[in-house]
Amino acid sequence: MNLLGFDGATLQDILPFLDLADEFVDATGKLITPRKYRDALAHHSIGLLFFEPSTRTRASFELAVDRLGGYPLQLASESSSIKKGETELDTCQNLQAMGMSGFVIRHSDRDILPMLGKSLRVPVINAGNGAGEHPTQALLDAFTLRRALRRERDLEGVTVLIMGDIAHSRVARSDVAVLRALGASVRIAGPESLLPPDGLLDATSFTDRKAALEGVDAVIVLRIQRERMPADVIDEEAFIARWAIDEEVVRDELPENAFIMHPGPVMRGVELTSDVADSDRSLILQQATNGVAIRQAVLLKCLKKEI
Ligand code: NCD
């Protein structure tokens, strides 16, 4: 089974991933791998192809494959034959011929992933395709929220705000789809120039921070993704003044029990101040932990190795 995106997903599409990932995190939030899964991917090699920079996503997939007893074959575009002009499809087909059981792929071109998903015989997992989707990030965000809010099943009645650069964010697109499927009500907020055209996302749109934060259970903060926009579209000083979350915003505008999340990389001092990023309201490092568990669940489901 491929995992390319969650556009149009239902509750039933999402819950099995979250429920399986629960087996990989203990009650204190630490990673565990039950004995029965430790060899689930034995003799399986998974191609990890990152044609765009990555820290958390790449590392967590590598760790997830390792924790399930498989072999993560890393291929970076700078040191592969892509650099010599080989197509992504040829690269993947050659690796498939060497016996890969599946691929995890990140690419800046959003159309490459669906093409590879159609052309390859083995499962393809999207680790971020341009401004398209980032389905495993959305799963780990929903999983982190479900545990933090002590929900057993869905997120019915929960309000989540996604704030910052929404227009260029694959995380926002997948987060909206997954959180909506779980029954949450989803808001987006940011400068007008960083919001998507009306109606593109199934979320209520705000251009005022205070109004957007009112009554939320969590805010997912996103960085400005300059690599996907023309230079100087956005004035950083003006963005900070209007949108940064600092201690004062937490005290005066964020509801008392609301959590702060961020997929990383955090631009400290831009969208979040350091004290807020490191505060006890922040779930940022728990998101990183949970990313490993979610990717274990995704690999098992896509490769049909669930026990
Ligand atoms: C995100 C990504 O690459 O889309 N990061 C991640 O995967 N943790 C978000 C970003 O780059 O801002």
CSV table of C-alpha atoms and ligand atoms in Angstrom, one decimal:
chain,number,residue,atom,x,y,z
A,1,MET,CA,0.0,0.0,0.0
A,2,ASN,CA,1.3,3.5,-0.9
A,3,LEU,CA,0.9,6.4,1.5
A,4,LEU,CA,0.9,9.5,-0.7
A,5,GLY,CA,-1.5,11.9,1.1
A,6,PHE,CA,-4.7,12.3,3.1
A,7,ASP,CA,-6.8,14.6,1.0
A,8,GLY,CA,-10.3,13.3,1.4
A,9,ALA,CA,-9.4,10.9,4.2
A,10,THR,CA,-12.0,9.6,6.7
A,11,LEU,CA,-11.7,8.7,10.4
A,12,GLN,CA,-11.3,5.0,9.4
A,13,ASP,CA,-8.3,5.8,7.3
A,14,ILE,CA,-6.5,7.6,10.1
A,15,LEU,CA,-7.4,5.7,13.4
A,16,PRO,CA,-5.5,2.4,12.5
A,17,PHE,CA,-2.2,4.3,12.2
A,18,LEU,CA,-2.7,6.1,15.5
A,19,ASP,CA,-3.8,2.9,17.3
A,20,LEU,CA,-0.8,0.9,16.1
A,21,ALA,CA,1.6,3.8,17.0
A,22,ASP,CA,0.2,3.7,20.5
A,23,GLU,CA,1.9,0.3,20.9
A,24,PHE,CA,5.3,2.0,20.3
A,25,VAL,CA,5.1,4.7,23.0
A,26,ASP,CA,4.7,3.9,26.8
A,27,ALA,CA,2.6,5.8,29.3
A,28,THR,CA,5.5,8.1,30.1
A,29,GLY,CA,5.9,9.1,26.5
A,30,LYS,CA,9.0,7.0,25.8
A,31,LEU,CA,9.6,4.8,22.7
A,32,ILE,CA,9.2,1.1,23.1
A,33,THR,CA,9.1,-1.7,20.6
A,34,PRO,CA,7.2,-4.8,21.8
A,35,ARG,CA,9.1,-8.0,21.2
A,36,LYS,CA,6.8,-9.3,18.6
A,37,TYR,CA,7.6,-6.4,16.3
A,38,ARG,CA,11.4,-6.4,16.6
A,39,ASP,CA,12.0,-8.6,13.6
A,40,ALA,CA,8.9,-7.5,11.6
A,41,LEU,CA,11.0,-6.1,8.8
A,42,ALA,CA,13.9,-8.6,9.0
A,43,HIS,CA,15.4,-9.2,5.6
A,44,HIS,CA,13.6,-6.1,4.2
A,45,SER,CA,15.6,-3.1,2.9
A,46,ILE,CA,13.8,0.2,2.7
A,47,GLY,CA,15.1,2.9,0.4
A,48,LEU,CA,15.1,6.3,2.1
A,49,LEU,CA,15.4,8.8,-0.8
A,50,PHE,CA,15.6,12.4,0.3
A,51,PHE,CA,15.9,14.8,-2.6
A,52,GLU,CA,15.3,17.8,-0.2
A,53,PRO,CA,16.9,18.6,3.2
A,54,SER,CA,15.5,16.8,6.2
A,55,THR,CA,16.5,16.1,9.8
A,56,ARG,CA,13.5,14.8,11.8
A,57,THR,CA,11.7,13.0,9.1
A,58,ARG,CA,14.7,11.2,7.7
A,59,ALA,CA,16.2,10.3,11.1
A,60,SER,CA,12.9,9.0,12.4
A,61,PHE,CA,12.3,6.8,9.3
A,62,GLU,CA,15.8,5.4,9.6
A,63,LEU,CA,15.3,4.7,13.3
A,64,ALA,CA,11.8,3.2,12.7
A,65,VAL,CA,13.2,0.8,10.1
A,66,ASP,CA,16.0,-0.2,12.5
A,67,ARG,CA,13.7,-0.7,15.4
A,68,LEU,CA,11.6,-3.1,13.3
A,69,GLY,CA,14.7,-5.1,12.3
A,70,GLY,CA,14.9,-3.9,8.7
A,71,TYR,CA,17.8,-2.2,6.8
A,72,PRO,CA,17.4,1.5,5.9
A,73,LEU,CA,19.2,2.2,2.7
A,74,GLN,CA,20.0,6.0,2.6
A,75,LEU,CA,20.4,7.7,-0.7
A,76,ALA,CA,21.1,11.4,-0.8
A,77,SER,CA,20.6,13.2,-4.1
A,78,GLU,CA,24.0,15.1,-3.9
A,79,SER,CA,25.9,11.9,-3.9
A,80,SER,CA,23.8,9.8,-6.2
A,81,SER,CA,23.6,9.5,-10.0
A,82,ILE,CA,20.6,11.9,-9.9
A,83,LYS,CA,23.5,14.4,-9.9
A,84,LYS,CA,24.6,13.0,-13.3
A,85,GLY,CA,21.2,13.4,-14.8
A,86,GLU,CA,19.6,10.0,-14.0
A,87,THR,CA,15.8,10.3,-13.5
A,88,GLU,CA,14.2,9.6,-10.1
A,89,LEU,CA,12.2,6.8,-11.8
A,90,ASP,CA,15.4,5.1,-13.1
A,91,THR,CA,17.1,5.4,-9.7
A,92,CYS,CA,14.1,3.8,-8.0
A,93,GLN,CA,13.6,1.1,-10.5
A,94,ASN,CA,17.3,0.1,-10.2
A,95,LEU,CA,17.0,0.0,-6.4
A,96,GLN,CA,13.8,-2.0,-6.7
A,97,ALA,CA,15.7,-4.5,-8.9
A,98,MET,CA,18.2,-4.8,-6.1
A,99,GLY,CA,15.4,-6.0,-3.8
A,100,MET,CA,14.0,-2.9,-2.0
A,101,SER,CA,10.7,-3.8,-0.2
A,102,GLY,CA,9.6,-0.1,-0.2
A,103,PHE,CA,10.6,3.5,-0.6
A,104,VAL,CA,10.3,6.6,1.6
A,105,ILE,CA,10.7,9.6,-0.7
A,106,ARG,CA,10.9,13.4,-0.2
A,107,HIS,CA,11.1,15.6,-3.3
A,108,SER,CA,10.6,19.3,-4.0
A,109,ASP,CA,8.5,18.5,-7.1
A,110,ARG,CA,5.0,17.6,-5.9
A,111,ASP,CA,4.2,15.6,-9.0
A,112,ILE,CA,7.1,13.1,-8.8
A,113,LEU,CA,5.6,11.2,-5.8
A,114,PRO,CA,2.3,10.2,-7.5
A,115,MET,CA,4.2,9.2,-10.6
A,116,LEU,CA,6.6,7.0,-8.6
A,117,GLY,CA,3.7,5.6,-6.6
A,118,LYS,CA,2.1,4.5,-9.9
A,119,SER,CA,5.2,3.2,-11.6
A,120,LEU,CA,6.9,1.1,-8.8
A,121,ARG,CA,5.8,-2.3,-7.7
A,122,VAL,CA,6.6,-1.8,-4.0
A,123,PRO,CA,5.0,0.6,-1.6
A,124,VAL,CA,5.9,4.3,-1.8
A,125,ILE,CA,5.6,6.5,1.3
A,126,ASN,CA,5.5,10.3,0.9
A,127,ALA,CA,8.0,12.0,3.2
A,128,GLY,CA,7.0,15.5,1.9
A,129,ASN,CA,6.4,16.5,-1.8
A,130,GLY,CA,7.0,20.2,-2.5
A,131,ALA,CA,4.0,22.2,-1.2
A,132,GLY,CA,1.8,19.1,-1.6
A,133,GLU,CA,1.4,16.8,1.4
A,134,HIS,CA,3.4,15.5,4.4
A,135,PRO,CA,1.1,12.7,5.6
A,136,THR,CA,3.3,11.1,8.2
A,137,GLN,CA,3.9,14.6,9.8
A,138,ALA,CA,0.1,15.0,10.1
A,139,LEU,CA,-0.3,11.6,11.6
A,140,LEU,CA,2.3,12.4,14.3
A,141,ASP,CA,0.8,15.7,15.0
A,142,ALA,CA,-2.7,14.2,15.5
A,143,PHE,CA,-1.1,11.3,17.5
A,144,THR,CA,0.7,13.8,19.8
A,145,LEU,CA,-2.4,15.8,20.3
A,146,ARG,CA,-4.6,12.8,21.0
A,147,ARG,CA,-2.2,11.7,23.7
A,148,ALA,CA,-1.7,15.2,25.2
A,149,LEU,CA,-5.4,15.7,25.4
A,150,ARG,CA,-5.9,12.2,26.8
A,151,ARG,CA,-8.4,11.3,24.0
A,152,GLU,CA,-9.0,7.6,23.4
A,153,ARG,CA,-10.2,7.8,19.8
A,154,ASP,CA,-11.0,11.0,17.8
A,155,LEU,CA,-10.6,14.7,18.3
A,156,GLU,CA,-14.3,15.6,18.3
A,157,GLY,CA,-14.8,19.0,20.0
A,158,VAL,CA,-11.2,19.9,19.9
A,159,THR,CA,-10.1,23.2,18.2
A,160,VAL,CA,-6.7,23.4,16.6
A,161,LEU,CA,-5.1,26.5,15.1
A,162,ILE,CA,-2.4,26.2,12.4
A,163,MET,CA,-0.5,29.5,12.3
A,164,GLY,CA,2.2,31.1,10.1
A,165,ASP,CA,3.1,30.3,6.5
A,166,ILE,CA,0.1,28.2,5.5
A,167,ALA,CA,0.2,28.9,1.7
A,168,HIS,CA,3.6,27.1,1.2
A,169,SER,CA,3.1,24.4,3.8
A,170,ARG,CA,2.6,20.7,3.0
A,171,VAL,CA,2.3,20.1,6.7
A,172,ALA,CA,-0.7,22.5,6.9
A,173,ARG,CA,-2.4,20.7,4.0
A,174,SER,CA,-2.0,17.2,5.5
A,175,ASP,CA,-2.7,18.5,9.1
A,176,VAL,CA,-6.0,20.0,8.0
A,177,ALA,CA,-7.1,16.8,6.2
A,178,VAL,CA,-6.1,14.5,9.2
A,179,LEU,CA,-7.4,16.7,12.0
A,180,ARG,CA,-10.8,17.3,10.1
A,181,ALA,CA,-11.1,13.5,9.6
A,182,LEU,CA,-10.7,13.1,13.3
A,183,GLY,CA,-13.5,15.5,14.0
A,184,ALA,CA,-11.4,18.5,15.2
A,185,SER,CA,-12.4,22.0,14.1
A,186,VAL,CA,-9.4,23.6,12.4
A,187,ARG,CA,-8.4,27.2,12.0
A,188,ILE,CA,-5.6,28.7,9.9
A,189,ALA,CA,-4.1,32.1,10.6
A,190,GLY,CA,-1.2,34.1,9.1
A,191,PRO,CA,-0.4,37.2,7.1
A,192,GLU,CA,-2.7,37.6,4.0
A,193,SER,CA,0.2,36.9,1.7
A,194,LEU,CA,0.8,33.6,3.4
A,195,LEU,CA,-2.7,32.3,3.4
A,196,PRO,CA,-4.0,30.0,0.6
A,197,PRO,CA,-6.8,31.1,-1.7
A,198,ASP,CA,-10.2,31.0,0.0
A,199,GLY,CA,-11.8,27.5,0.1
A,200,LEU,CA,-8.6,25.6,-0.7
A,201,LEU,CA,-8.4,24.2,2.8
A,202,ASP,CA,-11.3,23.0,4.9
A,203,ALA,CA,-10.5,25.4,7.8
A,204,THR,CA,-11.7,28.8,9.1
A,205,SER,CA,-9.3,31.5,8.2
A,206,PHE,CA,-8.1,34.4,10.5
A,207,THR,CA,-5.8,37.3,9.9
A,208,ASP,CA,-5.8,38.5,13.5
A,209,ARG,CA,-3.7,36.5,16.0
A,210,LYS,CA,-5.7,37.2,19.1
A,211,ALA,CA,-9.0,36.3,17.6
A,212,ALA,CA,-7.4,33.1,16.1
A,213,LEU,CA,-6.0,32.0,19.4
A,214,GLU,CA,-9.3,32.4,21.3
A,215,GLY,CA,-10.5,29.1,22.7
A,216,VAL,CA,-8.0,26.8,21.0
A,217,ASP,CA,-6.8,23.6,22.5
A,218,ALA,CA,-3.5,23.7,20.6
A,219,VAL,CA,-1.7,25.9,18.1
A,220,ILE,CA,0.6,24.3,15.5
A,221,VAL,CA,3.2,27.0,14.5
A,222,LEU,CA,4.9,26.9,11.1
A,223,ARG,CA,8.0,28.7,9.9
A,224,ILE,CA,8.1,30.9,6.8
A,225,GLN,CA,9.2,28.6,4.0
A,226,ARG,CA,11.4,31.0,2.0
A,227,GLU,CA,12.6,28.2,-0.3
A,228,ARG,CA,9.1,28.1,-1.8
A,229,MET,CA,8.6,31.8,-2.5
A,230,PRO,CA,10.3,34.6,-4.4
A,231,ALA,CA,12.8,36.6,-2.3
A,232,ASP,CA,11.5,39.4,0.0
A,233,VAL,CA,7.8,38.6,-0.3
A,234,ILE,CA,7.7,38.8,3.5
A,235,ASP,CA,9.1,41.4,5.9
A,236,GLU,CA,10.5,39.4,8.8
A,237,GLU,CA,10.3,42.3,11.3
A,238,ALA,CA,6.6,42.9,10.5
A,239,PHE,CA,5.9,39.2,10.7
A,240,ILE,CA,7.5,38.9,14.1
A,241,ALA,CA,5.6,42.0,15.4
A,242,ARG,CA,2.2,40.6,14.3
A,243,TRP,CA,2.6,36.8,14.5
A,244,ALA,CA,5.5,35.6,16.8
A,245,ILE,CA,4.4,33.8,20.0
A,246,ASP,CA,6.4,35.1,23.0
A,247,GLU,CA,5.7,34.9,26.7
A,248,GLU,CA,3.4,37.9,26.6
A,249,VAL,CA,1.2,36.3,23.9
A,250,VAL,CA,1.1,33.0,25.9
A,251,ARG,CA,0.1,34.9,29.0
A,252,ASP,CA,-2.5,37.2,27.4
A,253,GLU,CA,-3.9,35.3,24.4
A,254,LEU,CA,-3.3,31.6,24.6
A,255,PRO,CA,-6.0,29.7,26.6
A,256,GLU,CA,-4.6,28.3,29.9
A,257,ASN,CA,-4.3,24.6,29.0
A,258,ALA,CA,-3.5,25.0,25.3
A,259,PHE,CA,-0.5,23.3,23.8
A,260,ILE,CA,2.1,24.7,21.4
A,261,MET,CA,3.4,22.5,18.6
A,262,HIS,CA,5.8,22.9,15.7
A,263,PRO,CA,6.9,20.3,13.1
A,264,GLY,CA,10.4,21.8,13.1
A,265,PRO,CA,12.8,23.3,12.1
A,266,VAL,CA,12.0,26.1,14.5
A,267,MET,CA,13.3,29.5,13.6
A,268,ARG,CA,13.9,30.7,17.2
A,269,GLY,CA,13.0,34.4,17.6
A,270,VAL,CA,10.9,34.5,14.5
A,271,GLU,CA,7.7,32.4,14.8
A,272,LEU,CA,8.4,31.4,18.4
A,273,THR,CA,10.7,32.8,21.1
A,274,SER,CA,13.1,30.4,22.7
A,275,ASP,CA,11.4,30.6,26.1
A,276,VAL,CA,8.1,29.6,24.6
A,277,ALA,CA,9.6,26.8,22.4
A,278,ASP,CA,11.3,25.4,25.5
A,279,SER,CA,8.4,25.9,27.9
A,280,ASP,CA,6.2,23.2,29.5
A,281,ARG,CA,3.4,24.2,27.1
A,282,SER,CA,5.5,23.0,24.2
A,283,LEU,CA,5.1,19.5,22.7
A,284,ILE,CA,7.8,20.0,20.2
A,285,LEU,CA,10.2,17.3,21.5
A,286,GLN,CA,7.4,14.9,22.1
A,287,GLN,CA,6.4,15.4,18.5
A,288,ALA,CA,10.0,14.3,17.5
A,289,THR,CA,9.7,11.2,19.7
A,290,ASN,CA,6.3,10.3,18.4
A,291,GLY,CA,7.5,10.7,14.9
A,292,VAL,CA,9.5,7.5,15.3
A,293,ALA,CA,6.4,5.6,16.6
A,294,ILE,CA,4.2,6.8,13.8
A,295,ARG,CA,6.7,5.9,11.2
A,296,GLN,CA,7.0,2.4,12.6
A,297,ALA,CA,3.2,2.1,12.3
A,298,VAL,CA,3.2,3.5,8.7
A,299,LEU,CA,6.0,1.1,7.6
A,300,LEU,CA,4.2,-1.9,9.1
A,301,LYS,CA,0.9,-1.0,7.5
A,302,CYS,CA,2.2,-0.1,4.1
A,303,LEU,CA,4.3,-3.2,4.0
A,304,LYS,CA,1.5,-5.3,5.5
A,305,LYS,CA,3.7,-6.5,8.3
A,306,GLU,CA,1.3,-5.8,11.2
A,307,ILE,CA,1.3,-8.6,13.7
B,1,NCD,C1,8.5,20.2,7.6
B,1,NCD,C2,8.7,19.9,6.2
B,1,NCD,O1,9.8,19.5,5.8
B,1,NCD,O2,7.7,20.0,5.5
B,1,NCD,N1,9.4,19.7,8.5
B,1,NCD,C3,9.4,18.4,8.9
B,1,NCD,O3,9.2,17.5,8.1
B,1,NCD,N2,9.5,18.2,10.2
B,1,NCD,C4,8.2,21.7,7.8
B,1,NCD,C5,9.2,22.7,7.4
B,1,NCD,O4,10.1,22.4,6.7
B,1,NCD,O5,9.0,23.8,7.8
